[in-house]
PDB file of C-alpha atoms in Angstrom:
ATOM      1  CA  UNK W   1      79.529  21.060 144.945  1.00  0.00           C
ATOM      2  CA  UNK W   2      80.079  24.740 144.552  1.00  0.00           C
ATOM      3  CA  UNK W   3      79.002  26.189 141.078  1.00  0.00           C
ATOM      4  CA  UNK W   4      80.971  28.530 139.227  1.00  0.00           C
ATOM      5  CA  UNK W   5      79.913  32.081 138.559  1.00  0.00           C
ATOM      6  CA  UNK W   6      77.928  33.227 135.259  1.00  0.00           C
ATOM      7  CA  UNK W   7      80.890  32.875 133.040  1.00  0.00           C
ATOM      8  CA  UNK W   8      80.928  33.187 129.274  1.00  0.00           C
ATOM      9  CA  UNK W   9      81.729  29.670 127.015  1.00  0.00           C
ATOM     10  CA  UNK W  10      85.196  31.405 126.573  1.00  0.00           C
ATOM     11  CA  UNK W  11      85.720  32.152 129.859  1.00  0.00           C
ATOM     12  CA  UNK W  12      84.921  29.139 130.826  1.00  0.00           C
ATOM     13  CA  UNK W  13      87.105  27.005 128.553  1.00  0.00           C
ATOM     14  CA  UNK W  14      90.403  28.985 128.620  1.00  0.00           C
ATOM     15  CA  UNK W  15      91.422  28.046 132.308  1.00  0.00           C
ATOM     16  CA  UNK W  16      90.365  24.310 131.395  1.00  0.00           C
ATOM     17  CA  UNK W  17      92.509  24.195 128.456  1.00  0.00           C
ATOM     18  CA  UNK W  18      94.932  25.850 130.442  1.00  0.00           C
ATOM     19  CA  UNK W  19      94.741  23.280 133.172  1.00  0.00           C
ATOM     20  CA  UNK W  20      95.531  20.707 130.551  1.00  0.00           C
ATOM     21  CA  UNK W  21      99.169  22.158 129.727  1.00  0.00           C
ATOM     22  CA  UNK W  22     102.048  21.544 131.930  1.00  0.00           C
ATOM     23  CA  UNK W  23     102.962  25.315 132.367  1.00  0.00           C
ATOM     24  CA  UNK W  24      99.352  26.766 132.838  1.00  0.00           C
ATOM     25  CA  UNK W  25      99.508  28.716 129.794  1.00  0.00           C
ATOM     26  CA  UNK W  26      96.313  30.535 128.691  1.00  0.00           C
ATOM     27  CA  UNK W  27      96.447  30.782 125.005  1.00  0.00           C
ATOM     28  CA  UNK W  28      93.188  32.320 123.804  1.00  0.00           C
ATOM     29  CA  UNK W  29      91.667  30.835 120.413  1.00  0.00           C
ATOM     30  CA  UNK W  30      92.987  32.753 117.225  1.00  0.00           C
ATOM     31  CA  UNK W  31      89.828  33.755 116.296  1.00  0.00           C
ATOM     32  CA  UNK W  32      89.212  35.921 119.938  1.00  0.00           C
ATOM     33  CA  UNK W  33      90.758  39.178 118.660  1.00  0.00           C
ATOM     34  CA  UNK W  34      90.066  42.894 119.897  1.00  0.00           C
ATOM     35  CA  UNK W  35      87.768  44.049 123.056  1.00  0.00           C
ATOM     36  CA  UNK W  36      86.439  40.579 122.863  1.00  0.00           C
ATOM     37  CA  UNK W  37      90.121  39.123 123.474  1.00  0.00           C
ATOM     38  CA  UNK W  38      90.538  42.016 126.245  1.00  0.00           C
ATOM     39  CA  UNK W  39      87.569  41.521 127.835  1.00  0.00           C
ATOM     40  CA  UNK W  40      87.789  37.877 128.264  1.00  0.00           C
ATOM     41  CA  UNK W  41      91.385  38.097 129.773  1.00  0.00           C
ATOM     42  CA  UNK W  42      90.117  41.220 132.186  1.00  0.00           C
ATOM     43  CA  UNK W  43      87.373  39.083 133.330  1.00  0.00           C
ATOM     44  CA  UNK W  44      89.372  35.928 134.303  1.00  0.00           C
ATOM     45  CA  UNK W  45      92.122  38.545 135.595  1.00  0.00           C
ATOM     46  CA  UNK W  46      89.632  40.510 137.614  1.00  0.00           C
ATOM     47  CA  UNK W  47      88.497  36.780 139.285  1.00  0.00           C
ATOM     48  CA  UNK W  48      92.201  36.455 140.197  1.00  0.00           C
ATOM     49  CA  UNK W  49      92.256  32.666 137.986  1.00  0.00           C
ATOM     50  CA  UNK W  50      94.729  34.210 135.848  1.00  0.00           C
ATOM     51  CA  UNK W  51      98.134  36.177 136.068  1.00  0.00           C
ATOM     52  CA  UNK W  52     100.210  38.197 133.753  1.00  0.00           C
ATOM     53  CA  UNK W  53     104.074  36.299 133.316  1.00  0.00           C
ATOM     54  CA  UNK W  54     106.372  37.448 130.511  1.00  0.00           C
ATOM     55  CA  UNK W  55     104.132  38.281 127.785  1.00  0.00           C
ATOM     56  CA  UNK W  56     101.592  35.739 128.411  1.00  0.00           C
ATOM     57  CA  UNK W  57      99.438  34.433 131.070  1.00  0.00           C
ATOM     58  CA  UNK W  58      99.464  31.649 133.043  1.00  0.00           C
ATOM     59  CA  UNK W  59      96.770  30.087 135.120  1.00  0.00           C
ATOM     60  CA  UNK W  60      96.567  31.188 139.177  1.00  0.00           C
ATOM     61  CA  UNK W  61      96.314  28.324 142.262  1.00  0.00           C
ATOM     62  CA  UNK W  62      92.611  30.373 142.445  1.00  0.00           C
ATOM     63  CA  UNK W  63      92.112  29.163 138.693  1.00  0.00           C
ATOM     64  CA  UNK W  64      93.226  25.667 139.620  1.00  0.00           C
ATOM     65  CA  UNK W  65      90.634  25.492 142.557  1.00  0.00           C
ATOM     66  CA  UNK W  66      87.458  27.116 140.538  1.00  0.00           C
ATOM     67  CA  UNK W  67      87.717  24.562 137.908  1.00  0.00           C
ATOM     68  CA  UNK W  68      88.454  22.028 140.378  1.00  0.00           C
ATOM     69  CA  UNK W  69      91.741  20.716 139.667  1.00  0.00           C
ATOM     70  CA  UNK W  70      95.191  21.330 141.576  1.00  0.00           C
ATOM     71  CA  UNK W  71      98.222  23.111 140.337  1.00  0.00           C
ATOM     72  CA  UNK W  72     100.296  20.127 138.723  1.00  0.00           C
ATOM     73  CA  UNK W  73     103.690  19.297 140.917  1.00  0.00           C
ATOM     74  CA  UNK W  74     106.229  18.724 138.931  1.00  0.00           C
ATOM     75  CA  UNK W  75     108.193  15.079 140.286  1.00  0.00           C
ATOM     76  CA  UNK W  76     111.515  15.377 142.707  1.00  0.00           C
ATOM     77  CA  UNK W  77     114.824  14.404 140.236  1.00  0.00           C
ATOM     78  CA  UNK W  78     113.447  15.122 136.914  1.00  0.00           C
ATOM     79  CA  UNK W  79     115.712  17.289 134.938  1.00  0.00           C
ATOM     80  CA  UNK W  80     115.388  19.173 131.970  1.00  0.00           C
ATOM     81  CA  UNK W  81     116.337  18.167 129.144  1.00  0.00           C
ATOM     82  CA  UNK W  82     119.623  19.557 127.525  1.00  0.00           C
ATOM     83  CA  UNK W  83     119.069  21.284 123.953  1.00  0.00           C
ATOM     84  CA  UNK W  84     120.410  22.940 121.051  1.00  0.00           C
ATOM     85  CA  UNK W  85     118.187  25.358 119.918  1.00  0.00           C
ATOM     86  CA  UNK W  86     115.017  23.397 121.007  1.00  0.00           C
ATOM     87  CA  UNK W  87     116.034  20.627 118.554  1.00  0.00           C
ATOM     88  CA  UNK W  88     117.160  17.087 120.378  1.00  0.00           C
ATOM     89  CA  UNK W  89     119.480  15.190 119.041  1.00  0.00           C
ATOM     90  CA  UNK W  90     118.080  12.008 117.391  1.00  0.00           C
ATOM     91  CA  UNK W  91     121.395   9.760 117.779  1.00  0.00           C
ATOM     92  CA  UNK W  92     123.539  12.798 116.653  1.00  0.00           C
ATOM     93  CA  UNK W  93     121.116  13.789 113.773  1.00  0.00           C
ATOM     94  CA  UNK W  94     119.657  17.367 114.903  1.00  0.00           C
ATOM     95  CA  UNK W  95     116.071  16.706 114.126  1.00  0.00           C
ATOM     96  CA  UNK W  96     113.032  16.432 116.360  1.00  0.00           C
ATOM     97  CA  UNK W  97     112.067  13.134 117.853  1.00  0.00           C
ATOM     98  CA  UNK W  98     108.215  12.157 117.169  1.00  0.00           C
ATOM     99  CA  UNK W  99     108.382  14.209 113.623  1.00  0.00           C
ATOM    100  CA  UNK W 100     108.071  12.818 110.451  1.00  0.00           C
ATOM    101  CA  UNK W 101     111.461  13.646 109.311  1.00  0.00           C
ATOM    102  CA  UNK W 102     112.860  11.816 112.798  1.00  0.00           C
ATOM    103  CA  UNK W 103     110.434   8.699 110.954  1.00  0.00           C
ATOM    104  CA  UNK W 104     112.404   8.920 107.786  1.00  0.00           C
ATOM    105  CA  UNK W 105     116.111   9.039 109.936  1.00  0.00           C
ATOM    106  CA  UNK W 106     114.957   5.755 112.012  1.00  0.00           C
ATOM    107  CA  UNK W 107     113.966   4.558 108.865  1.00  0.00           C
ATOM    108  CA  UNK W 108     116.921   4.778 107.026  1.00  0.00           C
ATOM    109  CA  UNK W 109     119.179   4.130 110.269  1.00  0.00           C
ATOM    110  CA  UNK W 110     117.937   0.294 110.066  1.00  0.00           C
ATOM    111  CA  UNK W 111     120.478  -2.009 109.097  1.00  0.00           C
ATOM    112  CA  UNK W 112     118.630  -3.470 105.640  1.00  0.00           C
ATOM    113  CA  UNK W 113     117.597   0.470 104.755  1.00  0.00           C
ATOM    114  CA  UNK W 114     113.951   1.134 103.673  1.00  0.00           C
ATOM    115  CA  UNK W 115     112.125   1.245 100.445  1.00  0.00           C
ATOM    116  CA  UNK W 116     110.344   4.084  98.803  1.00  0.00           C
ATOM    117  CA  UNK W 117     107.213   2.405  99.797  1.00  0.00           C
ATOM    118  CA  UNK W 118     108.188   1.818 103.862  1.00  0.00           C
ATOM    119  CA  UNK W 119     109.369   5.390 103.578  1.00  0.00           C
ATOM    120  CA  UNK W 120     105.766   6.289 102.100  1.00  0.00           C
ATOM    121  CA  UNK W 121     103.765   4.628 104.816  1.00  0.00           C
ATOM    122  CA  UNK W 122     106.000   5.766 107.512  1.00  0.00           C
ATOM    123  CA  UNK W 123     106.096   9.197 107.051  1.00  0.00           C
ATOM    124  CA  UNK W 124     102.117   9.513 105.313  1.00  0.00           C
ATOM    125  CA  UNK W 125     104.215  11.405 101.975  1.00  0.00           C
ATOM    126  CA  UNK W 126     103.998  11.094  98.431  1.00  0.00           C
ATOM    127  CA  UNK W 127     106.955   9.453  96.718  1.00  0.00           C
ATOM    128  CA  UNK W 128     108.319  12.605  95.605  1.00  0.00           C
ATOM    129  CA  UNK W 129     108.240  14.065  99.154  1.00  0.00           C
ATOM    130  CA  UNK W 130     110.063  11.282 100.049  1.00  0.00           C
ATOM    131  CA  UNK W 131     112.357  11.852  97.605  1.00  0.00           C
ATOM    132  CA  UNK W 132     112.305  15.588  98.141  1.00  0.00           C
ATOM    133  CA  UNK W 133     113.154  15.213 102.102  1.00  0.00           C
ATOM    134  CA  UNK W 134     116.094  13.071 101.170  1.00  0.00           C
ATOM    135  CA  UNK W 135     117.628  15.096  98.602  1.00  0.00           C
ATOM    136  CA  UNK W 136     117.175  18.160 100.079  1.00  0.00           C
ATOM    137  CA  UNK W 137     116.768  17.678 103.938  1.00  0.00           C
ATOM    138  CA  UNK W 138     119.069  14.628 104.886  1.00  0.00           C
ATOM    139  CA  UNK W 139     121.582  15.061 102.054  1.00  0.00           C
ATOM    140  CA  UNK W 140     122.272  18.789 101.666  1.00  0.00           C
ATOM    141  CA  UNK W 141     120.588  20.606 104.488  1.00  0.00           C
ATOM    142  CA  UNK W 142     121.996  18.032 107.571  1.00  0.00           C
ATOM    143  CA  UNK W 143     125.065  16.651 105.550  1.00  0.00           C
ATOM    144  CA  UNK W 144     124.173  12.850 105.359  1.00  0.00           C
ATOM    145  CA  UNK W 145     125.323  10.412 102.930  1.00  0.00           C
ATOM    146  CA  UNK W 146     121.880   8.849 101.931  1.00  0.00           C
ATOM    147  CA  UNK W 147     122.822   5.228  99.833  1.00  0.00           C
ATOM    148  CA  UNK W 148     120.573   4.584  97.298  1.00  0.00           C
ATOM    149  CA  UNK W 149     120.825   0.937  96.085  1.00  0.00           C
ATOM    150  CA  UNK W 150     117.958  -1.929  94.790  1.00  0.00           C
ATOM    151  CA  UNK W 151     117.012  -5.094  96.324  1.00  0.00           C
ATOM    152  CA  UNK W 152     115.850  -8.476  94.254  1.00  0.00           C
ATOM    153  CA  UNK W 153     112.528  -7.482  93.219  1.00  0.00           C
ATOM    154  CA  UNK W 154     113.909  -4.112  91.537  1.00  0.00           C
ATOM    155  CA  UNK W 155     112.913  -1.287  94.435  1.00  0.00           C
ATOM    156  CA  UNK W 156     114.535   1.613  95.898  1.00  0.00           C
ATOM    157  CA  UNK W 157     116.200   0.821  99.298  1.00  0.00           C
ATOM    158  CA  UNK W 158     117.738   3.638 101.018  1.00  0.00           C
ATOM    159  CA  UNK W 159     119.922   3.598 103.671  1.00  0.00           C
ATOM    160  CA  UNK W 160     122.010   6.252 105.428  1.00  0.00           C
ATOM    161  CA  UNK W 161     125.530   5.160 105.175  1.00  0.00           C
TER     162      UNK W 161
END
């Protein structure tokens, strides 16, 4: 197995993260500023692993091989997904799926609604986030009409109506 040249812990994570992320971005850590940020990038640049692409850079097929992994190919007939202003629709509610807030929308979208407490453990809030996100986020900011009603043992159920 061929080693890979005296490299630096930096250098030698950056094109494994990279490797990791569908585009072969190289996003250095925050905390690499200045001539140890630039020296770093020059290094993996002067090796060829890395190239320069609209502002960032993006790991190299030479980057691919010295880690030992191939360049990801992305599979025939997949299409991109269609969306406004990187936000997907969650059944015609602008919000992003796999968020919190998309939690609280499925949540409330349920036939029988959801109670403070469902809302709670759902989303990992405190009540008066809960509250908060519905008042201000579902009601006012997307334009939703947010029922509020109680069920038989005296709780909140919301439900978006």
């Amino acid at each position: 197995m061929d080693t890979l040249p005296k490299l630096t812990p930096t250098q030698f994570l950056l094109p494994r993260a990279a490797a990791r992320r569908t585009d072969g971005r190289v996003i250095p850590p925050a905390k690499l500023r200045g001539v140890a940020r630039v020296k770093v990038l020059t290094a993996l640049l002067d090796r060829g692993w890395i190239e320069p692409a609209d502002g960032y850079h993006v790991l190299t097929d030479a980057g691919y091989a010295a880690i030992g992994q191939q360049r990801p190919v992305p599979p025939d007939g997949v299409a991109k997904c269609d969306t406004t202003d990187g936000l997907q629709l969650l059944e015609g509610i602008p919000v992003r799926p796999g968020t919190k807030l998309a939690a609280l929308v499925v949540a409330l979208r349920r036939p029988q609604g959801a109670t403070s407490l469902q809302l709670m453990l759902a989303t990992g809030w405190q009540p008066h986030s809960v509250r908060g996100a519905i008042s201000g986020l579902l009601r006012k900011r997307l334009g939703l009409n947010v029922v509020l009603t109680h069920n038989a043992a005296g709780e909140r159920v919301y439900r978006i109506g």
